[in-house]
C-alpha cells in the first residue's frame, strides 16, 4: 500500500476520517472505531516493513508488552494488525502538540520543565520496570496534551529501526531535519547516548541520557550537543560537555542542573543507576520545604556513593549505609555527608524492592523498619507469583526471604528486632530470624494489625472492626481486651506505648468517638488524645506520629501522663491514602509508604492479550473493584470507591453507551455485585447481603445479615433459587455457603473445612461449582458437582496445576478460565456432559496486570459469553516509591 489512505477507507473496524501527518515511521490518520464508537489514531507503517518478518515479529512483541503497561504517561496502544500487507497500529487519539513544537519557541519555564520531566520519567520508570527500553527518546516522541499531560510516543517503534552504526555511519541521514540553531543540521542523533553512537547495546541508561538531553533543551532553549553535521554532533556526544545552564540563566536551581549533568555522563555507570532514582531526584525538587530540604534531598541522591560511612548521627548508629534505596540491586541507603554544623539534616531516600521482586498493591504491601533501625522487613511478590516477607539489613545489598511466610498480612517487629509477627492464611504467626521457623499463635481470619510489647505480649486484631486480643508472644490463649459498642466501631491499628501496658489505637467511625485513643491491657477505660488523626505510633524520645489529611504529622507526647502538646509539625505532604502506613525506629529512621491509591481501568483484552478498548474513565482504587458482566453482556456492574468520601458503592455501566449509573450511595462499604439471571437485580454486600434493582431505583432489601462474620456474595444460580456466598469464620477461615431464596431461606454451608474456600462461580447450567482452596498448601482451582437440591456431589476435579485464583466459566460451559500464580490468564477446555467432568491441560493466554493479592477474596475480571474477550480490572502506572527518612526529627521546626 504505497498511496495515502482516503477518507472513509475501512481498516478492520476502523473508518479513516482524515490524515494527521507523516514521518519516517509512517503516516498517521484520525479514525473512528466503529465497534466502540470512539476516535482513535492509526499509524500505518512503511510498506517495506512488511517484507521483514523478523522486524515485524519484534515490533508485535514490543507493542504487546508496551500496551500492557497502560501508564498515564505512555501512549496507550489499542490494537495492531495488517491492511493490504501493510502493518499498522491503533492508539489513543491525543489533542495537543509535540514537545518539539513547544521547544521551537525557545526555553520553557523551570517549573513547567520540572512538571514535564516528572511525567516523562514516570512513564520511563514504568517501562523500564518491565524491561522495555525506548531507544529513541526525543522531543518528537513526547506529546503535550491540551490539559498539560505528557505522553511518551512510539514505544516499540524504536525496535523497528535498523541497528545503530558506529560513529561516521549514515544510518540517521534519512531522518535529518533542520533545527532552530542557524547553520546546523542534525537528526535524532542529537539525543543518542554515547554507547548508541558507538554501536553498543542500549539499556535503560541510554534512555536516561536522552532524557537529560531533552531536559537540558527545555531549560536552555537549545540542544545540548550541536554541530554542522550528524558526524560532528556524534563527536560532541562522545567528547564534549554542554554549556553550563547557569551561565545563561542564574535562576536555574543548582540541584536541577546537577540532575541534568548526571543524566548526561558519558559513561553509563556514572548516570543514575535506575529511573526510580532519577524520578525521586526530580520529585524532591517539587516538594515543599521551608528550609531548602528539597534541594538537599536531590543533592543526596545525586551524590550518593555505593558505600560510605554515616557519621555524626547522634552517635547512636555505627553501621555502614550502603547506597541509594532503589528498585534494582542498589543498596538501601545513601551516604550521609559529614556536616560542619552540630545538628545534621534529615535525608530522604526512595525504596523499591530489589530486582526480581515487585510491589503489586500499595494497600497490602508493607515496608517496616526494625526498632533498632538496622533492618527493613517488606512484603513482595516474586516472578512466580509467590508473596513472602523479606528482610534486608541496611548495611547489605542482599534481601533474604523468610520461609513459611506465604501470603503475609500486616507484619510487625518484636521490640528486640529479632522476630516478626504476621498474619498468614487465617492465622497469627511469629517467625524468629535466627531459626527461620514460623510458629502459629492464634486464629486470625483477616489480620488487621498487631503490636509486640517489651513485656512479650502481642496485641492484635484478628479481623476488621472487631475487638483487640492479647496473647503471650510464646503462645497461649488469646483474650479480648476491648469491648466494642455501637458508638465505637472501626477500632484499628494497635500500637504499644513504652510501658507495655498502654496502647494507641484509632476509631474511624462516628464523629463523637472518632480519633486517636489510648487503651490499656489492665482497664476498659480509654482516653481520646486527638479527634482528627488516625494511625498513630509512638516515637522516641517523646513524639506521637500520626496521619492527618493524608500526610504525616508529629506532636510532642508525654507517654507517662498520656498527653500531647498543642503544636503539630507536618512531616510529609498530603497524599491520597485510605490506610496510611508508616513505621519508625528508636533511633530516628522513619518509613512512609505514602500514596497507596492506584489508577485502575476496566480494559477489554482479546485471547492474545491485545487491548480492545476501555470501559469508563480510569479511577483510583485500593482494592479490586469486581467487574461482573450482565447475563446479556450489555452492562457491567462494579464496586467503585470514591476518592473524596472513600465510600465504596455499586455502579452499573452501559457498555453500548459507556454510560455509568450509580446503584447505591450509602455511607457504608458495598462491594461484590452479582447479577440475577434476568439482569434486573443485583446482590451485593460484605457484612450483609443486600438486593436492589440494577437500574438503581427503589430501596435495597436485606437478604442476610452476617452477624459476627464477613460475607461476600459470589453467584446467583440461573434458576434464581440459590445465592452462593463466602463467609470468613474464626475457626474454619473462608467457607462456601448457600442462601436458598425459597422455603425457610435458612443458609447452610456446603464447604467448611479448615482451609480457605473462596471465589466460587456456578456454571451456566448450574451443575458445577468452581472454587479456590488452599488445601494443597497453595491456592488452586477446583470444580465440584452442584446438585439440584443445592448440595455438593462427590465429583471433585482439580483444574489448576501450579497455583490458581479467580475461576470464571464460559457461558456454554466448554471452557474454564483462571489466573495463574504469576498473573497469566489461563484457559482450560472442559467436558461436563452427563455426570462426568473432564478437564484438559491449562493453556496460558496472556499476562494480566490485575490487583494481585491473595488476601483479598475478589474476582477482578469477567469473560464474554463466547470466551473471546476479557474485561479486566487493570492497574495503571506503578506503585509510589516508599520514602525512608533518616534522622527524621531534624525536619521538625526549630
Tab-separated table of N, CA and C in Angstrom, residues 582-730:
chain	number	residue	atom	x	y	z
A	582	UNK	N	3.119	3.610	57.991
A	582	UNK	CA	4.477	4.054	58.256
A	582	UNK	C	5.001	3.253	59.427
A	583	UNK	N	6.297	3.322	59.661
A	583	UNK	CA	6.904	2.730	60.845
A	583	UNK	C	8.107	3.580	61.212
A	584	UNK	N	8.497	3.512	62.477
A	584	UNK	CA	9.584	4.348	62.947
A	584	UNK	C	10.445	3.538	63.909
A	585	UNK	N	11.754	3.747	63.820
A	585	UNK	CA	12.684	3.042	64.709
A	585	UNK	C	12.940	3.865	65.958
A	586	UNK	N	13.688	3.294	66.870
A	586	UNK	CA	14.013	4.003	68.105
A	586	UNK	C	15.157	4.983	67.931
A	587	UNK	N	15.834	4.939	66.779
A	587	UNK	CA	16.977	5.827	66.563
A	587	UNK	C	16.822	6.707	65.334
A	588	UNK	N	15.578	7.043	64.987
A	588	UNK	CA	15.375	8.118	64.019
A	588	UNK	C	15.161	7.734	62.577
A	589	UNK	N	14.852	6.473	62.260
A	589	UNK	CA	14.556	6.085	60.883
A	589	UNK	C	13.033	5.988	60.739
A	590	UNK	N	12.508	6.725	59.771
A	590	UNK	CA	11.069	6.749	59.530
A	590	UNK	C	10.786	6.242	58.115
A	591	UNK	N	9.875	5.274	58.002
A	591	UNK	CA	9.468	4.741	56.704
A	591	UNK	C	8.031	5.174	56.442
A	592	UNK	N	7.801	5.806	55.309
A	592	UNK	CA	6.471	6.322	54.939
A	592	UNK	C	6.100	5.774	53.567
A	593	UNK	N	4.980	5.050	53.513
A	593	UNK	CA	4.569	4.425	52.258
A	593	UNK	C	3.733	5.339	51.375
A	594	UNK	N	3.302	6.457	51.900
A	594	UNK	CA	2.717	7.498	51.068
A	594	UNK	C	1.433	7.115	50.368
A	595	UNK	N	1.307	7.552	49.123
A	595	UNK	CA	0.070	7.406	48.364
A	595	UNK	C	-0.140	5.961	47.948
A	596	UNK	N	-1.180	5.331	48.459
A	596	UNK	CA	-1.443	3.933	48.143
A	596	UNK	C	-2.501	3.764	47.065
A	597	UNK	N	-3.169	4.830	46.689
A	597	UNK	CA	-4.156	4.717	45.617
A	597	UNK	C	-3.451	4.348	44.315
A	598	UNK	N	-4.093	3.478	43.548
A	598	UNK	CA	-3.565	3.091	42.233
A	598	UNK	C	-4.590	3.427	41.170
A	599	UNK	N	-4.118	3.888	40.023
A	599	UNK	CA	-5.018	4.086	38.888
A	599	UNK	C	-5.520	2.724	38.427
A	600	UNK	N	-6.809	2.654	38.191
A	600	UNK	CA	-7.479	1.391	37.899
A	600	UNK	C	-8.382	1.613	36.694
A	601	UNK	N	-8.277	0.754	35.695
A	601	UNK	CA	-9.037	0.920	34.457
A	601	UNK	C	-9.639	-0.423	34.038
A	602	UNK	N	-10.915	-0.413	33.654
A	602	UNK	CA	-11.515	-1.598	33.047
A	602	UNK	C	-11.109	-1.633	31.584
A	603	UNK	N	-10.434	-2.694	31.182
A	603	UNK	CA	-9.880	-2.781	29.828
A	603	UNK	C	-10.317	-4.097	29.192
A	604	UNK	N	-10.721	-4.013	27.931
A	604	UNK	CA	-11.025	-5.217	27.151
A	604	UNK	C	-9.741	-5.796	26.562
A	605	UNK	N	-9.575	-7.120	26.640
A	605	UNK	CA	-8.460	-7.821	26.020
A	605	UNK	C	-9.020	-8.985	25.200
A	606	UNK	N	-8.332	-9.284	24.088
A	606	UNK	CA	-8.695	-10.496	23.366
A	606	UNK	C	-7.863	-11.659	23.897
A	607	UNK	N	-7.993	-12.812	23.286
A	607	UNK	CA	-7.328	-14.007	23.818
A	607	UNK	C	-5.816	-13.963	23.628
A	608	UNK	N	-5.320	-13.072	22.786
A	608	UNK	CA	-3.877	-12.918	22.620
A	608	UNK	C	-3.325	-11.831	23.534
A	609	UNK	N	-4.176	-11.234	24.332
A	609	UNK	CA	-3.712	-10.198	25.246
A	609	UNK	C	-3.661	-8.824	24.645
A	610	UNK	N	-4.225	-8.640	23.445
A	610	UNK	CA	-4.261	-7.325	22.818
A	610	UNK	C	-5.416	-6.511	23.410
A	611	UNK	N	-5.137	-5.267	23.691
A	611	UNK	CA	-6.189	-4.410	24.200
A	611	UNK	C	-7.210	-4.132	23.112
A	612	UNK	N	-8.465	-4.137	23.494
A	612	UNK	CA	-9.546	-3.899	22.537
A	612	UNK	C	-10.483	-2.819	23.040
A	613	UNK	N	-9.976	-1.871	23.817
A	613	UNK	CA	-10.799	-0.783	24.296
A	613	UNK	C	-10.898	-0.762	25.802
A	614	UNK	N	-11.366	0.362	26.309
A	614	UNK	CA	-11.525	0.552	27.744
A	614	UNK	C	-12.968	0.916	28.051
A	615	UNK	N	-13.374	0.684	29.280
A	615	UNK	CA	-14.724	0.992	29.730
A	615	UNK	C	-14.642	2.069	30.804
A	616	UNK	N	-15.273	3.204	30.525
A	616	UNK	CA	-15.282	4.286	31.501
A	616	UNK	C	-13.900	4.877	31.704
A	617	UNK	N	-13.811	5.935	32.492
A	617	UNK	CA	-12.510	6.544	32.775
A	617	UNK	C	-11.743	5.721	33.793
A	618	UNK	N	-10.455	5.966	33.871
A	618	UNK	CA	-9.685	5.336	34.936
A	618	UNK	C	-10.073	5.971	36.266
A	619	UNK	N	-10.000	5.188	37.329
A	619	UNK	CA	-10.347	5.672	38.650
A	619	UNK	C	-9.207	5.345	39.594
A	620	UNK	N	-9.303	5.818	40.827
A	620	UNK	CA	-8.338	5.467	41.841
A	620	UNK	C	-8.942	4.392	42.728
A	621	UNK	N	-8.193	3.360	43.026
A	621	UNK	CA	-8.734	2.244	43.792
A	621	UNK	C	-7.671	1.698	44.722
A	622	UNK	N	-8.124	1.121	45.842
A	622	UNK	CA	-7.215	0.486	46.782
A	622	UNK	C	-7.475	-1.012	46.877
A	623	UNK	N	-8.580	-1.471	46.320
A	623	UNK	CA	-8.911	-2.896	46.308
A	623	UNK	C	-9.513	-3.240	44.963
A	624	UNK	N	-9.544	-4.510	44.592
A	624	UNK	CA	-10.201	-4.903	43.350
A	624	UNK	C	-11.655	-4.455	43.330
A	625	UNK	N	-12.130	-4.062	42.153
A	625	UNK	CA	-13.468	-3.497	42.040
A	625	UNK	C	-14.518	-4.509	41.583
A	626	UNK	N	-14.078	-5.708	41.137
A	626	UNK	CA	-15.007	-6.809	40.891
A	626	UNK	C	-15.976	-6.624	39.742
A	627	UNK	N	-15.535	-6.373	38.492
A	627	UNK	CA	-16.490	-6.228	37.392
A	627	UNK	C	-17.233	-7.533	37.108
A	628	UNK	N	-18.537	-7.425	36.885
A	628	UNK	CA	-19.359	-8.580	36.517
A	628	UNK	C	-20.249	-8.187	35.347
A	629	UNK	N	-20.144	-8.912	34.247
A	629	UNK	CA	-20.962	-8.660	33.064
A	629	UNK	C	-22.384	-9.140	33.307
A	630	UNK	N	-23.348	-8.374	32.808
A	630	UNK	CA	-24.743	-8.783	32.918
A	630	UNK	C	-24.972	-10.021	32.053
A	631	UNK	N	-26.041	-10.785	32.323
A	631	UNK	CA	-26.282	-12.011	31.533
A	631	UNK	C	-26.344	-11.789	30.027
A	632	UNK	N	-26.859	-10.616	29.589
A	632	UNK	CA	-26.918	-10.356	28.146
A	632	UNK	C	-25.663	-9.665	27.623
A	633	UNK	N	-24.675	-9.387	28.497
A	633	UNK	CA	-23.393	-8.831	28.076
A	633	UNK	C	-23.418	-7.368	27.701
A	634	UNK	N	-24.516	-6.640	27.970
A	634	UNK	CA	-24.601	-5.229	27.575
A	634	UNK	C	-24.217	-4.276	28.688
A	635	UNK	N	-24.098	-4.770	29.917
A	635	UNK	CA	-23.776	-3.923	31.057
A	635	UNK	C	-22.728	-4.608	31.921
A	636	UNK	N	-22.086	-3.814	32.748
A	636	UNK	CA	-21.134	-4.364	33.706
A	636	UNK	C	-21.375	-3.694	35.049
A	637	UNK	N	-21.413	-4.477	36.113
A	637	UNK	CA	-21.524	-3.931	37.464
A	637	UNK	C	-20.141	-3.879	38.088
A	638	UNK	N	-19.946	-2.903	38.974
A	638	UNK	CA	-18.634	-2.720	39.574
A	638	UNK	C	-18.789	-2.017	40.908
A	639	UNK	N	-17.902	-2.315	41.835
A	639	UNK	CA	-17.841	-1.590	43.104
A	639	UNK	C	-16.782	-0.511	42.957
A	640	UNK	N	-17.180	0.731	43.088
A	640	UNK	CA	-16.262	1.844	42.857
A	640	UNK	C	-16.095	2.654	44.135
A	641	UNK	N	-14.837	2.960	44.489
A	641	UNK	CA	-14.529	3.734	45.684
A	641	UNK	C	-14.301	5.188	45.303
A	642	UNK	N	-15.030	6.073	45.924
A	642	UNK	CA	-14.877	7.499	45.681
A	642	UNK	C	-13.657	8.013	46.434
A	643	UNK	N	-12.781	8.724	45.722
A	643	UNK	CA	-11.523	9.132	46.352
A	643	UNK	C	-11.717	10.240	47.382
A	644	UNK	N	-12.814	10.983	47.301
A	644	UNK	CA	-13.053	12.035	48.280
A	644	UNK	C	-13.708	11.487	49.547
A	645	UNK	N	-14.890	10.881	49.377
A	645	UNK	CA	-15.604	10.358	50.543
A	645	UNK	C	-15.049	9.016	51.009
A	646	UNK	N	-14.361	8.307	50.091
A	646	UNK	CA	-13.810	6.977	50.340
A	646	UNK	C	-14.908	5.950	50.588
A	647	UNK	N	-16.135	6.275	50.199
A	647	UNK	CA	-17.222	5.302	50.236
A	647	UNK	C	-17.114	4.380	49.028
A	648	UNK	N	-17.437	3.124	49.224
A	648	UNK	CA	-17.470	2.170	48.122
A	648	UNK	C	-18.922	1.839	47.822
A	649	UNK	N	-19.347	2.122	46.597
A	649	UNK	CA	-20.729	1.916	46.174
A	649	UNK	C	-20.777	1.065	44.917
A	650	UNK	N	-21.986	0.613	44.592
A	650	UNK	CA	-22.205	-0.210	43.408
A	650	UNK	C	-22.609	0.673	42.236
A	651	UNK	N	-21.987	0.437	41.087
A	651	UNK	CA	-22.311	1.151	39.852
A	651	UNK	C	-22.601	0.127	38.759
A	652	UNK	N	-23.372	0.547	37.772
A	652	UNK	CA	-23.610	-0.249	36.563
A	652	UNK	C	-23.276	0.619	35.366
A	653	UNK	N	-22.482	0.093	34.443
A	653	UNK	CA	-22.070	0.834	33.249
A	653	UNK	C	-22.716	0.205	32.022
A	654	UNK	N	-23.434	1.019	31.245
A	654	UNK	CA	-23.996	0.595	29.967
A	654	UNK	C	-22.852	0.538	28.958
A	655	UNK	N	-22.500	-0.653	28.487
A	655	UNK	CA	-21.340	-0.814	27.614
A	655	UNK	C	-21.571	-0.242	26.225
A	656	UNK	N	-22.810	-0.208	25.769
A	656	UNK	CA	-23.097	0.312	24.434
A	656	UNK	C	-22.937	1.830	24.394
A	657	UNK	N	-23.316	2.497	25.472
A	657	UNK	CA	-23.226	3.955	25.516
A	657	UNK	C	-22.109	4.455	26.429
A	658	UNK	N	-21.417	3.524	27.072
A	658	UNK	CA	-20.367	3.875	28.034
A	658	UNK	C	-20.907	4.847	29.076
A	659	UNK	N	-22.105	4.536	29.593
A	659	UNK	CA	-22.819	5.420	30.489
A	659	UNK	C	-22.951	4.772	31.864
A	660	UNK	N	-22.370	5.365	32.916
A	660	UNK	CA	-22.451	4.782	34.265
A	660	UNK	C	-23.716	5.214	35.003
A	661	UNK	N	-24.245	4.326	35.833
A	661	UNK	CA	-25.385	4.617	36.693
A	661	UNK	C	-25.056	4.172	38.108
A	662	UNK	N	-25.228	5.072	39.064
A	662	UNK	CA	-24.976	4.718	40.459
A	662	UNK	C	-26.168	3.919	40.991
A	663	UNK	N	-25.889	2.763	41.563
A	663	UNK	CA	-26.938	1.922	42.124
A	663	UNK	C	-27.127	2.207	43.607
A	664	UNK	N	-26.033	2.398	44.345
A	664	UNK	CA	-26.117	2.689	45.778
A	664	UNK	C	-25.317	3.939	46.099
A	665	UNK	N	-25.664	4.575	47.200
A	665	UNK	CA	-24.932	5.772	47.639
A	665	UNK	C	-24.889	5.831	49.158
A	666	UNK	N	-24.898	4.683	49.797
A	666	UNK	CA	-24.881	4.624	51.253
A	666	UNK	C	-23.471	4.856	51.786
A	667	UNK	N	-23.353	5.449	52.980
A	667	UNK	CA	-22.022	5.674	53.578
A	667	UNK	C	-21.472	4.421	54.243
A	668	UNK	N	-21.651	3.276	53.612
A	668	UNK	CA	-21.110	2.017	54.110
A	668	UNK	C	-20.465	1.288	52.952
A	669	UNK	N	-19.656	0.317	53.277
A	669	UNK	CA	-18.915	-0.420	52.253
A	669	UNK	C	-19.827	-1.437	51.577
A	670	UNK	N	-20.022	-1.263	50.273
A	670	UNK	CA	-20.848	-2.181	49.489
A	670	UNK	C	-20.016	-2.661	48.298
A	671	UNK	N	-19.888	-3.962	48.146
A	671	UNK	CA	-18.996	-4.492	47.121
A	671	UNK	C	-19.521	-5.822	46.609
A	672	UNK	N	-18.748	-6.447	45.717
A	672	UNK	CA	-19.009	-7.796	45.206
A	672	UNK	C	-20.396	-7.945	44.592
A	673	UNK	N	-20.763	-7.112	43.590
A	673	UNK	CA	-22.090	-7.237	42.987
A	673	UNK	C	-22.233	-8.504	42.146
A	674	UNK	N	-23.418	-9.129	42.209
A	674	UNK	CA	-23.739	-10.346	41.458
A	674	UNK	C	-25.100	-10.144	40.796
A	675	UNK	N	-25.216	-10.520	39.510
A	675	UNK	CA	-26.451	-10.313	38.744
A	675	UNK	C	-27.444	-11.448	38.965
A	676	UNK	N	-28.726	-11.093	38.920
A	676	UNK	CA	-29.769	-12.113	38.781
A	676	UNK	C	-29.777	-12.587	37.338
A	677	UNK	N	-30.351	-13.757	37.075
A	677	UNK	CA	-30.286	-14.346	35.737
A	677	UNK	C	-31.017	-13.507	34.697
A	678	UNK	N	-32.038	-12.713	35.118
A	678	UNK	CA	-32.749	-11.869	34.161
A	678	UNK	C	-32.120	-10.490	34.024
A	679	UNK	N	-31.075	-10.204	34.782
A	679	UNK	CA	-30.378	-8.928	34.679
A	679	UNK	C	-31.097	-7.759	35.308
A	680	UNK	N	-32.147	-8.014	36.078
A	680	UNK	CA	-32.940	-6.927	36.657
A	680	UNK	C	-32.480	-6.525	38.056
A	681	UNK	N	-31.789	-7.410	38.748
A	681	UNK	CA	-31.400	-7.136	40.126
A	681	UNK	C	-29.937	-7.482	40.367
A	682	UNK	N	-29.405	-6.902	41.462
A	682	UNK	CA	-28.058	-7.199	41.912
A	682	UNK	C	-28.097	-7.581	43.388
A	683	UNK	N	-27.253	-8.530	43.756
A	683	UNK	CA	-26.994	-8.835	45.160
A	683	UNK	C	-25.559	-8.392	45.448
A	684	UNK	N	-25.343	-7.757	46.612
A	684	UNK	CA	-24.018	-7.242	46.936
A	684	UNK	C	-23.893	-7.152	48.445
A	685	UNK	N	-22.713	-6.815	48.930
A	685	UNK	CA	-22.505	-6.639	50.358
A	685	UNK	C	-21.173	-7.164	50.819
A	686	UNK	N	-20.892	-6.954	52.107
A	686	UNK	CA	-19.715	-7.558	52.741
A	686	UNK	C	-20.112	-8.188	54.067
A	687	UNK	N	-20.660	-7.393	54.987
A	687	UNK	CA	-21.139	-7.951	56.237
A	687	UNK	C	-22.603	-8.323	56.187
A	688	UNK	N	-23.325	-7.807	55.192
A	688	UNK	CA	-24.744	-8.085	54.974
A	688	UNK	C	-24.966	-8.275	53.486
A	689	UNK	N	-25.860	-9.186	53.121
A	689	UNK	CA	-26.237	-9.357	51.719
A	689	UNK	C	-27.482	-8.521	51.442
A	690	UNK	N	-27.374	-7.642	50.461
A	690	UNK	CA	-28.488	-6.805	50.052
A	690	UNK	C	-28.872	-7.104	48.608
A	691	UNK	N	-30.104	-6.786	48.268
A	691	UNK	CA	-30.602	-6.903	46.894
A	691	UNK	C	-31.226	-5.573	46.490
A	692	UNK	N	-30.955	-5.156	45.237
A	692	UNK	CA	-31.536	-3.915	44.743
A	692	UNK	C	-31.674	-3.989	43.229
A	693	UNK	N	-32.628	-3.228	42.683
A	693	UNK	CA	-32.810	-3.163	41.235
A	693	UNK	C	-31.543	-2.652	40.578
A	694	UNK	N	-31.163	-3.259	39.458
A	694	UNK	CA	-29.907	-2.913	38.792
A	694	UNK	C	-29.932	-1.527	38.172
A	695	UNK	N	-31.129	-0.946	37.964
A	695	UNK	CA	-31.194	0.410	37.420
A	695	UNK	C	-31.110	1.475	38.506
A	696	UNK	N	-30.913	1.048	39.762
A	696	UNK	CA	-30.728	1.981	40.861
A	696	UNK	C	-31.985	2.491	41.502
A	697	UNK	N	-33.155	2.107	40.996
A	697	UNK	CA	-34.406	2.597	41.559
A	697	UNK	C	-34.802	1.783	42.797
A	698	UNK	N	-35.680	2.363	43.613
A	698	UNK	CA	-36.176	1.656	44.783
A	698	UNK	C	-35.150	1.604	45.901
A	699	UNK	N	-35.502	0.870	46.934
A	699	UNK	CA	-34.621	0.714	48.092
A	699	UNK	C	-34.000	-0.677	48.077
A	700	UNK	N	-32.928	-0.833	48.828
A	700	UNK	CA	-32.288	-2.136	48.874
A	700	UNK	C	-32.944	-3.004	49.941
A	701	UNK	N	-33.006	-4.285	49.646
A	701	UNK	CA	-33.635	-5.252	50.539
A	701	UNK	C	-32.561	-6.081	51.220
A	702	UNK	N	-32.681	-6.238	52.528
A	702	UNK	CA	-31.743	-7.073	53.273
A	702	UNK	C	-32.115	-8.537	53.118
A	703	UNK	N	-31.177	-9.333	52.607
A	703	UNK	CA	-31.403	-10.766	52.441
A	703	UNK	C	-30.815	-11.571	53.589
A	704	UNK	N	-29.655	-11.144	54.086
A	704	UNK	CA	-28.988	-11.914	55.133
A	704	UNK	C	-27.992	-11.023	55.863
A	705	UNK	N	-28.011	-11.081	57.182
A	705	UNK	CA	-27.018	-10.358	57.974
A	705	UNK	C	-25.904	-11.326	58.378
A	706	UNK	N	-24.678	-10.865	58.264
A	706	UNK	CA	-23.534	-11.729	58.519
A	706	UNK	C	-23.188	-11.919	59.973
A	707	UNK	N	-23.927	-11.274	60.868
A	707	UNK	CA	-23.643	-11.381	62.300
A	707	UNK	C	-22.187	-11.003	62.565
A	708	UNK	N	-21.402	-11.925	63.145
A	708	UNK	CA	-20.017	-11.618	63.513
A	708	UNK	C	-19.049	-11.776	62.347
A	709	UNK	N	-19.449	-12.486	61.304
A	709	UNK	CA	-18.521	-12.821	60.232
A	709	UNK	C	-18.784	-11.985	58.988
A	710	UNK	N	-17.715	-11.754	58.211
A	710	UNK	CA	-17.858	-11.100	56.915
A	710	UNK	C	-18.410	-12.092	55.902
A	711	UNK	N	-19.300	-11.607	55.049
A	711	UNK	CA	-19.853	-12.457	53.987
A	711	UNK	C	-19.802	-11.701	52.665
A	712	UNK	N	-19.509	-12.436	51.579
A	712	UNK	CA	-19.397	-11.862	50.250
A	712	UNK	C	-20.245	-12.685	49.280
A	713	UNK	N	-21.191	-12.079	48.552
A	713	UNK	CA	-21.914	-12.848	47.535
A	713	UNK	C	-20.986	-13.194	46.383
A	714	UNK	N	-21.157	-14.382	45.824
A	714	UNK	CA	-20.287	-14.812	44.738
A	714	UNK	C	-21.043	-15.223	43.480
A	715	UNK	N	-22.261	-15.739	43.619
A	715	UNK	CA	-23.017	-16.097	42.418
A	715	UNK	C	-24.486	-16.267	42.762
A	716	UNK	N	-25.309	-16.225	41.732
A	716	UNK	CA	-26.751	-16.370	41.844
A	716	UNK	C	-27.157	-17.395	40.794
A	717	UNK	N	-27.693	-18.526	41.207
A	717	UNK	CA	-27.993	-19.609	40.260
A	717	UNK	C	-28.945	-19.123	39.171
A	718	UNK	N	-28.805	-19.675	37.968
A	718	UNK	CA	-29.602	-19.224	36.827
A	718	UNK	C	-31.087	-19.468	37.010
A	719	UNK	N	-31.463	-20.436	37.857
A	719	UNK	CA	-32.885	-20.659	38.127
A	719	UNK	C	-33.407	-19.756	39.251
A	720	UNK	N	-32.540	-18.922	39.807
A	720	UNK	CA	-32.945	-17.962	40.822
A	720	UNK	C	-33.154	-18.532	42.203
A	721	UNK	N	-32.824	-19.805	42.429
A	721	UNK	CA	-33.150	-20.452	43.698
A	721	UNK	C	-32.082	-20.277	44.769
A	722	UNK	N	-30.825	-20.096	44.368
A	722	UNK	CA	-29.738	-20.090	45.349
A	722	UNK	C	-28.792	-18.913	45.120
A	723	UNK	N	-28.336	-18.342	46.225
A	723	UNK	CA	-27.226	-17.397	46.186
A	723	UNK	C	-26.036	-18.058	46.874
A	724	UNK	N	-24.926	-18.084	46.196
A	724	UNK	CA	-23.697	-18.656	46.742
A	724	UNK	C	-22.884	-17.504	47.348
A	725	UNK	N	-22.442	-17.675	48.569
A	725	UNK	CA	-21.624	-16.640	49.181
A	725	UNK	C	-20.495	-17.277	49.993
A	726	UNK	N	-19.506	-16.448	50.326
A	726	UNK	CA	-18.346	-16.878	51.110
A	726	UNK	C	-18.404	-16.190	52.461
A	727	UNK	N	-18.131	-16.941	53.509
A	727	UNK	CA	-18.109	-16.402	54.871
A	727	UNK	C	-16.729	-16.598	55.475
A	728	UNK	N	-16.226	-15.551	56.131
A	728	UNK	CA	-14.959	-15.639	56.858
A	728	UNK	C	-15.245	-15.979	58.310
A	729	UNK	N	-14.834	-17.166	58.727
A	729	UNK	CA	-15.114	-17.631	60.084
A	729	UNK	C	-13.817	-17.698	60.896
A	730	UNK	N	-13.955	-17.651	62.218
A	730	UNK	CA	-12.791	-17.673	63.100
A	730	UNK	C	-12.034	-18.996	62.995
